[in-house]
Amino acid sequence: MNARPLDRDAATHRGLGAVVIELSAAIVAVSDEAPKTLLVSPADLAPRQGLPYGPFDPAGHRTLEEGLRAWVQEQTALHLGYVEQLYTFGDRFRDPKERAGGPRPVSVGYLALVRQTALKDVGESTWGDWYRYFPWEDWRDGQPALLESLIVPQLMDWLEDAKTKPDRTRRQERINLAFGLGGSAWDNERVLDRYELLYEAGLILEASLDAGQEASPKRAAVQARAGAVLTKDHRRILATAMGRLRAKIKYRPVIFELMAPTFTLYQLQRAVEALSGARLHKQNFRRLVANEGLVVPTGHISDQTGGRPAELFSFRREVVHERPAPGVRVPVKVSKRTT
Amino acid sequence: MNARPLDRDAATHRGLGAVVIELSAAIVAVSDEAPKTLLVSPADLAPRQGLPYGPFDPAGHRTLEEGLRAWVQEQTALHLGYVEQLYTFGDRFRDPKERAGGPRPVSVGYLALVRQTALKDVGESTWGDWYRYFPWEDWRDGQPALLESLIVPQLMDWLEDAKTKPDRTRRQERINLAFGLGGSAWDNERVLDRYELLYEAGLILEASLDAGQEASPKRAAVQARAGAVLTKDHRRILATAMGRLRAKIKYRPVIFELMAPTFTLYQLQRAVEALSGARLHKQNFRRLVANEGLVVPTGHISDQTGGRPAELFSFRREVVHERPAPGVRVPVKVSKRTT
DNA sequence: GAAAGTTATACTTACTTTGAGCATATCATT
DNA sequence: AATGATATGCTCAAAGTAAGTATAACTTTC
């Protein structure tokens, strides 16, 4: 025990392999009732798209977050408001360059929220629908057909592939929990669990690419239907972002970072639905939002609706002081599930 | 715009300043009704204690978490069960070696939970009471005297030091939110907010050490009473761990990672109280725990109590499948606060 | 210009959960 | 046997929730 050198810092500095720190941003907005994320496709990522990212520069960046903001501003001309760190990934071989002798990328993922107003494509960057990359996550029109027709059967194959009995049990458990099978309910926050499970089961194209192996034609056909591919581990970061955001809107008023300064209650509901991937009970939603004191009527009226004009509301900042966990309650409308 | 080199990875590899990735673990256990954390005091950290940590080795470590587990095992002979990544910090000058030309440390903090049974000091490592480092966080015997006598007045001084009006307002807001003043309630999860505020206000010894300045004798006296010092930014990591854990016990059954295989409901309550830093309503606590199906009676009886023997329970793993967010509910007993 | 469709919002009702407390059971100690 | 400690059962009012119905205020269609 304690075979390590006494000065671990110096040891690191000299001895160990090369590492680069990448700062990546999942920049999220909601428009047209869809959650969207900003994607870039610069030459060095081709042909895959990816999140805006750049290396951390210890000389120029005082903090990691500052570095991230600088990179995003440079690459997309967007000035970020709300920014939150998500997770740091350092798994081997998530970047093809590593196999070719490149340094190990350690990527620090961030979630940033911007308003619809800022939503225009700039240069190489475009806004992509979240659900394009995670089609199984959108339950607004009931359970996505993809789940029953493709994903669950494939997961069952993966389950059968288990070498040992305990391994099989563990796989079964994970599948049940992540995908709401075997008595568990679908938890819309477990986005990352689901993605990682699909990755391990080989249904995600990135898994084959990272492994440096061509998938069989059959498998490739499956992967083609399981969401669009991104570069490196950016889809994983996006999954983390989605999961975090779905959880966070419930206990912090982050949803308002995505809304225009004034909005109707229905617009607010639509935004929450878009993020949550579920339909909400309208009357209860308004009651909850009103009771929690999250919004305040502006007295103005929207004229953009088809029917009766709706009142415009704005976010009531003071809630943050009044309640311990001021977030939007999410009264999910239960749709009958096919078990 | 887009003045960056096309291949950002190669650019990083060559051009930028040196970075090391440190993996640090806040290892938490509960015993004697106190939350404890494992601290080491190897030569290279002297005279300050610190969390177990070591550099990430891309050649040897397949993932960051694997690297962390390896380091902890080597340094403390502890085999970790539950491990969770917390946050990645990369702020400038949190390590004195950096001023002397050392590389920028980027530290990835982890939270690990171990049972009381594993709780013995090994070699250089000792278990320290959490509240030794955050004395203002323990509200089990009412509001800590320290808050009113020392911290709040000092924060008010810091408030007055604000240069501009908006800066003053911002400081006031932060103080109110973090410390439950001006109409806000004390939120036991905002551990990191409070620590960072105290750090900025100069009440934390580490702030002076990081800045490379000696504090005035008066200030030093304040710092001496505001919790014990740790090396580098380890106290910040510990704050993050505490905040995360306090939040997480409410929606994931992580508390059981800290309990022996069987326990009485009162022991469970004591553990939750220790972590939360608040007293709970006993009858309601039991009702909640029972109703949520978190525990199952073993049929055995504890003989360690003073009064009527208590029944022994064990964790019911299946809850994880039944409820969307199975955690221990925390029915805090409100003690009258002096505003 | 009346009917139909759309959207907004108010209100009802049965049911569940919570907060706070009282009461009682079962032990050790004096 | 009395006292004190802990464990556990139970009550009850207040508040909150899910799932509706009802009605209001507009646009579009015929």
XYZ file of C-alpha atoms (C1' of nucleotides) in Angstrom:
738
model
C 0.000 0.000 0.000
C 1.021 3.571 -0.546
C 3.392 2.723 -3.308
C 2.682 6.078 -4.910
C 5.326 8.777 -5.111
C 5.028 11.371 -2.414
C 4.490 14.323 -4.675
C 1.611 13.210 -6.763
C 1.325 16.499 -8.602
C 4.826 16.450 -9.955
C 4.389 12.813 -10.850
C 1.349 13.600 -12.898
C 3.009 16.431 -14.623
C 5.894 14.366 -15.802
C 5.046 10.763 -16.044
C 1.530 10.067 -17.203
C 0.029 9.894 -20.648
C -1.355 12.890 -22.474
C -4.760 14.289 -21.633
C -6.756 17.103 -23.147
C -9.738 18.713 -21.546
C -12.583 19.485 -23.883
C -15.385 21.818 -22.929
C -18.608 20.917 -24.704
C -21.942 22.682 -24.549
C -25.416 21.299 -24.996
C -27.162 24.552 -25.807
C -30.889 24.129 -25.509
C -33.836 26.193 -26.646
C -37.487 25.469 -27.232
C -39.313 26.551 -30.356
C -42.183 25.205 -32.395
C -43.024 22.956 -29.491
C -39.751 21.138 -29.854
C -36.651 21.173 -27.706
C -33.672 22.033 -29.854
C -29.967 21.948 -29.486
C -27.247 23.805 -31.325
C -25.004 21.715 -33.537
C -21.926 22.579 -35.518
C -20.326 20.723 -38.394
C -16.814 22.029 -38.844
C -14.326 20.304 -41.105
C -12.494 18.438 -38.373
C -15.637 16.706 -37.223
C -16.894 15.726 -40.659
C -18.937 13.931 -41.571
C -20.540 13.832 -38.147
C -22.127 16.829 -36.498
C -21.325 17.726 -32.935
C -21.826 20.095 -30.076
C -19.849 23.317 -29.968
C -16.663 22.550 -28.076
C -13.118 23.607 -27.538
C -10.111 22.809 -25.398
C -9.634 24.253 -21.944
C -6.767 26.715 -21.899
C -5.304 27.076 -18.403
C -3.360 30.138 -19.439
C -6.346 32.011 -20.815
C -9.277 30.612 -18.862
C -9.684 31.481 -15.208
C -12.349 28.805 -14.712
C -13.737 25.954 -16.780
C -17.052 27.694 -17.255
C -15.337 30.848 -18.450
C -13.482 28.766 -21.002
C -16.698 27.239 -22.206
C -18.379 30.607 -22.601
C -15.439 31.888 -24.592
C -15.502 28.938 -26.979
C -19.211 29.137 -27.558
C -19.072 32.844 -28.189
C -16.299 32.343 -30.706
C -17.918 29.420 -32.503
C -21.533 30.440 -32.551
C -21.598 34.169 -31.726
C -24.062 33.287 -28.978
C -23.779 34.926 -25.615
C -24.837 32.388 -23.038
C -26.925 33.265 -20.023
C -27.758 30.251 -17.934
C -24.934 27.725 -17.861
C -24.587 24.644 -15.686
C -21.949 21.949 -15.582
C -23.236 18.462 -16.256
C -20.669 15.752 -16.048
C -17.124 14.878 -16.935
C -16.491 11.897 -19.139
C -13.124 10.306 -19.708
C -13.853 6.925 -21.177
C -11.300 5.348 -23.428
C -11.783 5.310 -27.200
C -14.728 7.623 -27.524
C -12.691 9.592 -29.997
C -11.264 7.844 -33.085
C -8.109 9.970 -32.885
C -7.165 8.242 -29.663
C -6.645 4.927 -31.380
C -4.336 6.688 -33.782
C -2.131 7.701 -30.869
C -3.896 10.913 -29.925
C -4.264 12.086 -26.344
C -7.124 10.945 -24.131
C -9.929 13.480 -24.329
C -11.623 14.222 -21.042
C -14.773 16.099 -21.839
C -16.569 18.351 -19.435
C -20.148 18.708 -20.596
C -22.272 21.777 -19.973
C -25.921 22.595 -20.289
C -26.805 26.082 -21.471
C -30.266 27.526 -21.940
C -31.200 30.254 -24.390
C -34.449 31.889 -25.389
C -36.251 31.312 -28.631
C -35.462 34.886 -29.597
C -31.766 34.075 -29.935
C -32.644 31.207 -32.195
C -31.091 31.644 -35.602
C -28.562 29.520 -37.384
C -25.152 31.148 -37.444
C -22.515 30.140 -39.949
C -21.924 26.427 -39.627
C -24.283 25.990 -36.718
C -27.854 24.759 -36.891
C -30.580 23.982 -34.404
C -31.554 20.331 -34.320
C -34.566 18.726 -32.689
C -33.529 16.834 -29.586
C -35.806 13.954 -30.452
C -33.985 13.415 -33.689
C -31.206 11.959 -31.568
C -33.453 10.274 -29.019
C -36.645 9.299 -30.803
C -37.634 6.933 -28.015
C -37.872 9.809 -25.557
C -40.896 11.569 -27.009
C -44.068 10.230 -25.431
C -46.296 13.169 -26.248
C -48.297 11.116 -28.692
C -48.186 8.031 -26.541
C -45.482 5.409 -26.445
C -43.190 5.777 -29.456
C -43.788 2.900 -31.861
C -40.041 2.466 -32.171
C -39.857 1.112 -28.647
C -42.082 -1.848 -29.155
C -41.187 -2.607 -32.721
C -37.432 -2.261 -32.533
C -35.797 -1.379 -29.258
C -37.393 -3.800 -26.837
C -36.886 -6.836 -29.090
C -33.264 -5.864 -29.638
C -32.754 -5.453 -25.914
C -34.182 -8.917 -25.414
C -31.599 -10.274 -27.827
C -28.904 -8.534 -25.842
C -30.328 -10.030 -22.689
C -30.088 -13.499 -24.173
C -26.475 -12.855 -25.091
C -25.523 -12.666 -21.414
C -22.771 -15.140 -20.656
C -23.535 -15.921 -17.021
C -26.657 -16.140 -14.910
C -25.891 -13.144 -12.643
C -24.933 -11.135 -15.705
C -28.283 -11.941 -17.196
C -30.076 -10.886 -14.054
C -28.204 -7.617 -13.988
C -29.088 -6.903 -17.590
C -32.716 -7.691 -16.949
C -32.755 -5.326 -13.981
C -31.188 -2.519 -15.934
C -33.562 -2.948 -18.843
C -36.582 -2.958 -16.555
C -35.495 0.128 -14.701
C -34.404 2.141 -17.692
C -37.247 1.272 -20.010
C -40.075 0.849 -17.535
C -40.625 -2.842 -18.098
C -41.462 -5.650 -15.740
C -43.550 -3.589 -13.367
C -41.419 -0.460 -13.344
C -42.796 2.774 -14.688
C -41.174 4.816 -17.431
C -39.136 7.532 -15.766
C -38.577 10.366 -18.185
C -35.463 11.490 -16.321
C -33.473 8.318 -16.955
C -32.357 9.504 -20.372
C -28.709 8.721 -19.760
C -29.429 5.238 -18.389
C -31.363 4.434 -21.508
C -28.724 5.818 -23.840
C -25.918 3.934 -22.144
C -27.883 0.730 -22.174
C -28.576 1.077 -25.869
C -24.920 1.888 -26.431
C -23.798 -1.222 -24.597
C -26.343 -3.302 -26.425
C -24.858 -2.061 -29.678
C -27.983 -0.341 -30.952
C -26.272 3.023 -31.090
C -24.129 3.684 -34.122
C -21.472 5.412 -32.030
C -20.796 2.130 -30.236
C -19.619 0.480 -33.439
C -17.665 3.528 -34.489
C -15.920 3.805 -31.111
C -15.056 0.137 -31.175
C -13.525 0.609 -34.592
C -15.621 -2.206 -36.020
C -18.049 -2.287 -38.872
C -21.504 -3.390 -37.754
C -23.236 -6.222 -39.552
C -25.721 -5.026 -42.189
C -28.594 -6.158 -39.974
C -27.225 -4.342 -36.971
C -26.480 -1.271 -39.080
C -30.129 -1.158 -40.122
C -31.136 -1.111 -36.471
C -28.647 1.609 -35.628
C -29.905 3.721 -38.479
C -33.331 3.804 -36.891
C -32.115 4.445 -33.346
C -31.571 8.168 -33.626
C -29.092 10.286 -35.550
C -25.393 9.981 -34.907
C -23.147 12.681 -33.425
C -19.399 12.972 -33.116
C -17.335 11.639 -30.195
C -19.472 11.207 -27.089
C -21.618 14.233 -27.808
C -24.798 12.264 -27.934
C -24.054 11.038 -24.471
C -23.554 14.592 -23.269
C -26.843 15.484 -24.898
C -28.520 12.636 -23.053
C -27.080 13.888 -19.790
C -28.337 17.380 -20.565
C -31.815 16.166 -21.329
C -32.045 14.096 -18.183
C -30.777 16.894 -16.027
C -33.103 19.432 -17.554
C -36.142 17.198 -17.210
C -35.329 16.783 -13.554
C -34.434 20.374 -12.906
C -37.513 22.075 -14.244
C -39.341 20.411 -11.376
C -37.412 22.081 -8.605
C -35.793 25.167 -10.080
C -37.479 27.758 -12.286
C -35.135 27.091 -15.180
C -37.958 26.766 -17.655
C -38.217 30.537 -17.688
C -34.719 30.767 -19.090
C -36.210 29.277 -22.223
C -39.311 31.438 -22.426
C -39.762 34.907 -23.880
C -40.147 37.609 -21.214
C -43.913 37.263 -21.427
C -45.881 34.201 -22.405
C -49.267 32.582 -22.064
C -49.798 29.716 -19.677
C -50.426 27.442 -22.599
C -47.116 28.363 -24.185
C -45.466 27.560 -20.884
C -47.232 24.232 -20.783
C -46.169 23.464 -24.339
C -42.555 24.173 -23.468
C -42.675 21.918 -20.424
C -44.320 19.222 -22.493
C -41.658 19.534 -25.158
C -38.894 19.035 -22.635
C -40.629 16.376 -20.597
C -41.776 14.457 -23.625
C -45.206 13.993 -22.048
C -48.628 15.571 -22.206
C -49.839 17.438 -19.159
C -53.240 17.971 -17.625
C -54.042 21.511 -18.628
C -56.263 22.680 -15.810
C -54.098 21.189 -13.118
C -50.986 22.594 -14.708
C -52.338 26.124 -14.532
C -53.524 25.680 -11.002
C -50.109 24.438 -9.915
C -48.235 27.180 -11.688
C -50.542 29.798 -10.224
C -50.548 28.364 -6.705
C -46.797 28.195 -6.552
C -46.617 31.850 -7.401
C -44.259 31.191 -10.280
C -45.859 33.680 -12.637
C -47.516 37.043 -12.435
C -50.131 38.359 -14.878
C -48.940 41.294 -16.932
C -52.435 42.564 -17.672
C -51.719 42.256 -21.369
C -53.431 39.897 -23.730
C -51.987 37.690 -26.422
C -53.641 37.875 -29.819
C -51.771 34.990 -31.328
C -54.166 32.307 -30.305
C -56.865 30.715 -32.375
C -59.600 30.937 -29.801
C -60.149 33.051 -26.775
C -57.210 35.395 -26.238
C -54.933 34.341 -23.438
C -53.478 36.502 -20.763
C -49.760 37.136 -20.851
C -47.730 36.275 -17.801
C -44.174 36.833 -16.754
C -41.893 35.031 -14.362
C -42.129 36.134 -10.747
C -38.511 36.178 -9.603
C -39.389 36.456 -5.955
C -40.589 32.844 -5.717
C -37.004 31.830 -5.417
C -37.034 33.353 -1.952
C -40.379 32.036 -0.872
C -40.333 28.358 -1.622
C -37.577 25.876 -0.970
C -37.766 24.260 -4.404
C -39.628 26.472 -6.844
C -40.096 24.566 -10.031
C -42.852 23.772 -12.438
C -44.947 20.872 -11.252
C -45.543 18.343 -13.966
C -48.981 16.765 -13.759
C -48.422 14.063 -16.330
C -51.459 12.773 -18.082
C -51.175 9.030 -17.908
C -51.685 7.408 -21.252
C -52.482 3.719 -21.260
C -49.345 1.708 -21.755
C -48.927 -1.550 -23.546
C -46.949 -3.724 -21.196
C -15.513 34.665 -35.871
C -14.214 31.155 -36.208
C -10.609 32.150 -35.916
C -9.849 28.870 -34.212
C -7.605 26.318 -35.888
C -9.486 23.637 -37.706
C -8.171 20.726 -35.709
C -8.860 21.716 -32.158
C -7.632 18.476 -30.719
C -4.190 18.708 -32.177
C -4.055 22.351 -31.177
C -4.770 21.473 -27.597
C -2.241 18.800 -27.549
C 0.549 21.073 -28.661
C -0.132 24.627 -27.762
C -1.854 25.121 -24.467
C -0.538 25.262 -20.928
C -0.163 22.229 -18.740
C -3.113 20.637 -17.017
C -3.359 17.742 -14.597
C -6.531 15.945 -13.732
C -6.928 15.075 -10.092
C -9.477 12.567 -8.898
C -10.637 13.330 -5.370
C -13.056 11.390 -3.212
C -15.328 12.591 -0.461
C -15.856 9.262 1.265
C -18.778 9.483 3.626
C -20.004 7.286 6.443
C -22.279 7.819 9.404
C -21.390 6.719 12.896
C -22.115 7.940 16.393
C -24.860 10.086 14.931
C -22.338 12.080 12.950
C -21.583 12.157 9.248
C -17.916 11.516 8.738
C -15.485 11.778 5.904
C -12.167 10.114 5.310
C -9.105 12.381 5.435
C -5.488 11.725 4.709
C -2.429 13.719 5.690
C 0.464 12.586 3.536
C 3.733 14.485 3.493
C 3.051 16.389 0.296
C -0.090 17.951 1.679
C 1.317 18.930 5.078
C 0.398 20.640 7.211
C -3.120 20.581 5.829
C -5.259 17.457 5.684
C -7.081 16.550 2.538
C -9.312 14.095 0.757
C -7.784 11.000 -0.763
C -6.841 11.871 -4.309
C -4.572 11.012 -7.163
C -3.917 11.920 -10.772
C -5.871 10.434 -13.630
C -3.712 8.133 -15.693
C -5.043 7.782 -19.238
C -2.742 4.852 -19.887
C -3.847 2.853 -16.889
C -7.388 4.027 -16.242
C -10.169 3.065 -18.608
C -12.566 5.589 -17.088
C -12.316 8.397 -14.573
C -14.280 6.482 -11.984
C -12.041 3.470 -12.363
C -9.055 5.689 -11.743
C -10.643 7.068 -8.619
C -11.401 3.627 -7.252
C -7.826 2.544 -7.867
C -6.390 5.533 -6.033
C -8.658 5.153 -3.049
C -7.922 1.474 -2.784
C -4.221 2.185 -2.860
C -4.295 5.047 -0.388
C -6.831 3.821 2.134
C -7.228 0.104 1.500
C -10.939 0.777 1.214
C -12.956 -0.919 -1.461
C -15.657 1.495 -2.528
C -19.199 0.445 -3.276
C -21.405 3.380 -4.150
C -19.553 6.047 -6.102
C -20.976 9.096 -7.833
C -19.307 11.921 -9.692
C -19.957 15.345 -8.240
C -18.381 18.186 -10.095
C -15.255 19.279 -11.887
C -13.432 22.342 -10.659
C -10.715 24.108 -12.558
C -10.388 27.498 -10.904
C -7.075 29.247 -11.010
C -4.853 29.321 -7.948
C -6.625 26.840 -5.734
C -3.333 25.041 -5.388
C -0.261 26.921 -4.120
C 1.989 24.969 -6.488
C 0.339 26.690 -9.410
C 1.717 30.078 -8.436
C 5.141 28.488 -8.355
C 4.776 27.556 -12.004
C 3.019 24.231 -11.534
C 0.360 22.957 -13.909
C -3.278 23.903 -13.509
C -5.032 21.226 -11.486
C -8.485 20.320 -12.694
C -10.101 18.294 -9.988
C -12.930 15.888 -10.525
C -14.709 15.370 -7.231
C -16.499 12.157 -6.291
C -18.866 11.162 -3.552
C -18.496 7.661 -2.148
C -20.601 6.040 0.533
C -19.438 3.326 2.889
C -21.002 1.536 5.838
C -20.092 2.079 9.436
C -18.654 -1.409 9.503
C -15.805 -0.375 7.231
C -15.029 2.495 9.533
C -11.545 2.207 10.889
C -8.593 4.490 10.480
C -6.024 3.046 8.128
C -2.449 4.226 8.118
C -2.422 7.965 7.516
C -6.169 8.225 7.115
C -8.690 9.255 9.745
C -12.405 9.820 9.862
C -13.385 13.419 10.557
C -16.791 14.816 11.469
C -18.291 16.712 8.558
C -19.476 19.473 10.791
C -15.940 20.188 11.911
C -15.480 21.730 8.473
C -18.959 23.231 8.201
C -20.082 24.076 11.732
C -22.864 26.331 10.453
C -24.561 23.399 8.758
C -25.655 21.499 11.858
C -29.112 22.639 12.945
C -30.001 19.597 15.018
C -29.867 21.606 18.205
C -31.446 24.657 16.653
C -29.692 27.404 14.769
C -25.942 27.221 15.352
C -24.872 30.113 17.552
C -21.971 30.754 15.206
C -24.327 32.027 12.557
C -25.772 34.881 14.487
C -22.701 35.773 16.486
C -20.105 35.624 13.757
C -21.116 34.758 10.254
C -24.065 37.025 9.635
C -22.315 40.144 10.984
C -19.272 39.370 8.867
C -21.434 38.899 5.812
C -22.996 42.271 6.490
C -19.556 43.835 6.487
C -18.868 42.186 3.163
C -22.170 43.515 1.914
C -21.162 47.045 2.853
C -17.884 46.606 1.021
C -19.719 46.371 -2.287
C -18.399 48.959 -4.695
C -21.505 49.628 -6.770
C -25.210 49.629 -6.133
C -26.055 46.652 -8.365
C -23.142 44.764 -6.873
C -24.571 45.415 -3.438
C -27.982 44.186 -4.494
C -26.502 41.039 -5.920
C -24.612 40.348 -2.734
C -27.720 40.929 -0.653
C -29.673 38.494 -2.824
C -27.026 35.837 -2.550
C -26.766 36.195 1.201
C -30.523 35.997 1.641
C -30.852 32.929 -0.529
C -27.900 31.052 0.842
C -28.404 31.813 4.502
C -32.177 32.026 4.671
C -32.361 35.697 5.530
C -34.760 38.421 4.452
C -37.784 36.191 4.141
C -36.088 33.172 2.596
C -35.994 29.900 4.440
C -32.817 28.019 5.287
C -32.349 25.372 2.617
C -30.113 22.608 3.919
C -29.105 21.630 0.404
C -27.398 24.923 -0.437
C -24.180 23.864 1.227
C -22.001 24.833 -1.713
C -23.662 28.229 -2.131
C -22.935 29.011 1.479
C -19.353 27.841 1.309
C -18.605 29.804 -1.811
C -20.186 32.912 -0.386
C -18.109 32.614 2.777
C -15.037 32.011 0.637
C -15.661 35.138 -1.409
C -16.335 37.122 1.719
C -12.951 36.025 3.033
C -14.274 34.159 6.067
C -12.745 30.912 4.929
C -9.067 30.418 5.612
C -8.508 28.793 2.240
C -9.440 32.066 0.551
C -6.466 33.846 2.086
C -4.153 30.934 1.431
C -5.216 30.683 -2.219
C -4.752 34.404 -2.697
C -1.245 34.082 -1.286
C -1.960 36.822 1.235
C -1.743 36.807 4.980
C -5.075 37.706 6.572
C -5.243 40.497 9.136
C -5.158 39.213 12.740
C -8.812 40.133 13.149
C -9.784 38.334 9.979
C -7.631 35.377 10.924
C -9.526 35.075 14.189
C -12.775 34.899 12.250
C -11.391 32.307 9.862
C -10.227 30.189 12.755
C -13.788 29.886 13.968
C -15.322 29.241 10.549
C -14.545 25.541 10.305
C -11.308 23.617 9.938
C -9.109 24.108 6.899
C -8.345 21.502 4.248
C -5.850 21.413 1.436
C -6.431 22.778 -2.068
C -10.146 23.028 -2.834
C -11.036 19.898 -0.903
C -13.356 21.706 1.430
C -15.273 22.884 -1.584
C -15.533 19.339 -2.858
C -16.743 18.304 0.577
C -19.382 21.034 0.455
C -20.525 19.767 -2.920
C -20.700 16.237 -1.567
C -22.747 17.273 1.424
C -25.203 19.267 -0.637
C -25.615 16.486 -3.169
C -26.114 13.870 -0.512
C -28.671 15.912 1.391
C -30.626 16.300 -1.819
C -30.222 12.753 -2.980
C -31.442 10.904 0.090
C -34.829 12.413 -0.696
C -35.265 10.783 -4.067
C -32.899 7.820 -4.176
C -32.464 5.195 -1.476
C -28.806 6.061 -0.988
C -29.158 6.295 2.766
C -29.122 2.511 2.871
C -25.596 2.507 1.471
C -24.603 3.981 4.812
C -26.576 1.652 7.065
C -25.716 -1.791 8.331
C -27.685 -4.597 6.630
C -30.284 -4.434 9.399
C -31.185 -1.454 11.536
C -33.968 -0.029 13.642
C -36.146 2.752 12.336
C -34.722 5.045 14.953
C -31.179 4.345 13.785
C -32.311 5.152 10.288
C -33.834 8.383 11.488
C -30.656 9.292 13.339
C -28.617 8.754 10.217
C -30.918 10.934 8.141
C -30.820 13.589 10.819
C -27.052 13.481 10.907
C -26.818 14.055 7.187
C -29.619 16.582 6.950
C -28.477 18.492 9.979
C -32.063 18.735 11.215
C -34.332 16.965 13.647
C -37.218 14.986 12.212
C -40.724 14.272 13.438
C -40.439 10.708 14.640
C -43.923 9.371 14.093
C -44.257 10.924 10.676
C -40.836 9.687 9.679
C -41.767 6.102 10.435
C -45.049 6.413 8.688
C -43.394 7.785 5.570
C -40.658 5.162 5.523
C -43.201 2.403 5.985
C -45.705 3.755 3.469
C -43.107 4.138 0.775
C -42.186 0.493 1.210
C -38.531 1.344 1.664
C -37.933 -1.163 4.427
C -39.067 -4.622 5.340
C -39.192 -6.029 8.883
C -36.752 -8.849 9.489
C -38.707 -10.263 12.406
C -35.664 -9.850 14.617
C -35.416 -7.529 17.550
C -32.668 -5.169 18.559
C -31.478 -5.391 22.142
C -29.333 -2.337 22.060
C -31.972 0.186 23.005
C -32.629 1.677 26.390
C -36.367 1.244 26.380
C -38.706 -0.990 24.510
C -36.726 -3.120 22.074
C -37.017 -1.996 18.503
C -37.685 -4.169 15.527
C -34.900 -4.634 13.021
C -35.553 -3.738 9.406
C -33.689 -4.120 6.203
C -33.805 -2.252 2.923
C -36.387 -3.435 0.448
C -34.586 -3.316 -2.889
C -37.698 -3.716 -4.935
C -38.931 -0.186 -4.195
C -36.622 1.009 -6.880
C -38.944 -0.581 -9.395
C -42.185 0.530 -7.850
C -41.841 4.231 -7.241
C -40.417 6.831 -9.570
C -38.258 8.510 -6.903
C -37.813 6.247 -3.911
C -36.047 8.196 -1.213
C -36.427 8.887 2.433
C -38.935 11.633 3.090
C -37.628 14.202 5.486
C -40.368 15.604 7.726
C -38.319 18.383 9.278
C -39.382 19.542 12.678
C -39.434 23.310 12.433
C -37.555 24.919 15.250
C -38.338 28.562 15.848
C -35.876 30.724 14.038
C -34.486 34.039 15.146
C -34.637 36.271 12.115
C -74.687 36.104 -39.140
C -75.454 31.696 -36.936
C -73.024 27.358 -36.133
C -68.871 25.008 -35.271
C -64.368 24.818 -33.718
C -60.536 26.534 -30.555
C -58.557 28.144 -26.751
C -58.764 30.047 -21.963
C -60.158 29.784 -17.400
C -63.313 28.913 -13.345
C -65.124 25.636 -10.419
C -66.422 20.869 -8.343
C -65.711 16.603 -6.260
C -63.746 12.553 -4.445
C -59.580 11.159 -2.772
C -54.789 11.186 -0.806
C -51.211 13.083 1.809
C -49.426 15.846 5.450
C -48.442 17.898 10.023
C -49.041 17.601 14.576
C -50.322 15.504 18.258
C -52.132 11.938 21.888
C -52.063 7.323 23.605
C -50.192 3.092 24.663
C -46.732 -0.891 24.627
C -42.460 -2.812 26.275
C -38.376 -2.633 28.099
C -34.301 -1.032 31.937
C -33.327 1.176 36.151
C -34.122 2.661 40.802
C -43.853 -0.705 41.977
C -42.612 3.696 40.194
C -39.972 6.179 36.789
C -37.972 7.007 32.563
C -36.849 5.791 28.032
C -37.832 4.183 23.688
C -41.088 2.030 20.188
C -45.222 2.049 17.836
C -50.298 2.708 16.883
C -53.797 5.872 15.928
C -56.581 10.251 15.173
C -57.962 14.311 12.964
C -58.040 18.596 10.759
C -55.895 20.990 6.956
C -53.971 21.023 2.672
C -53.070 19.268 -1.693
C -54.135 16.343 -5.964
C -56.300 14.087 -10.040
C -59.706 14.267 -13.071
C -63.160 15.968 -14.458
C -67.494 19.584 -15.943
C -68.879 24.101 -17.133
C -68.506 28.369 -19.204
C -66.285 32.423 -21.536
C -64.227 34.657 -25.457
C -62.475 34.503 -29.489
C -61.825 32.723 -35.030
C -63.366 30.255 -38.936
C -66.766 28.230 -41.864
C -70.892 27.913 -44.301
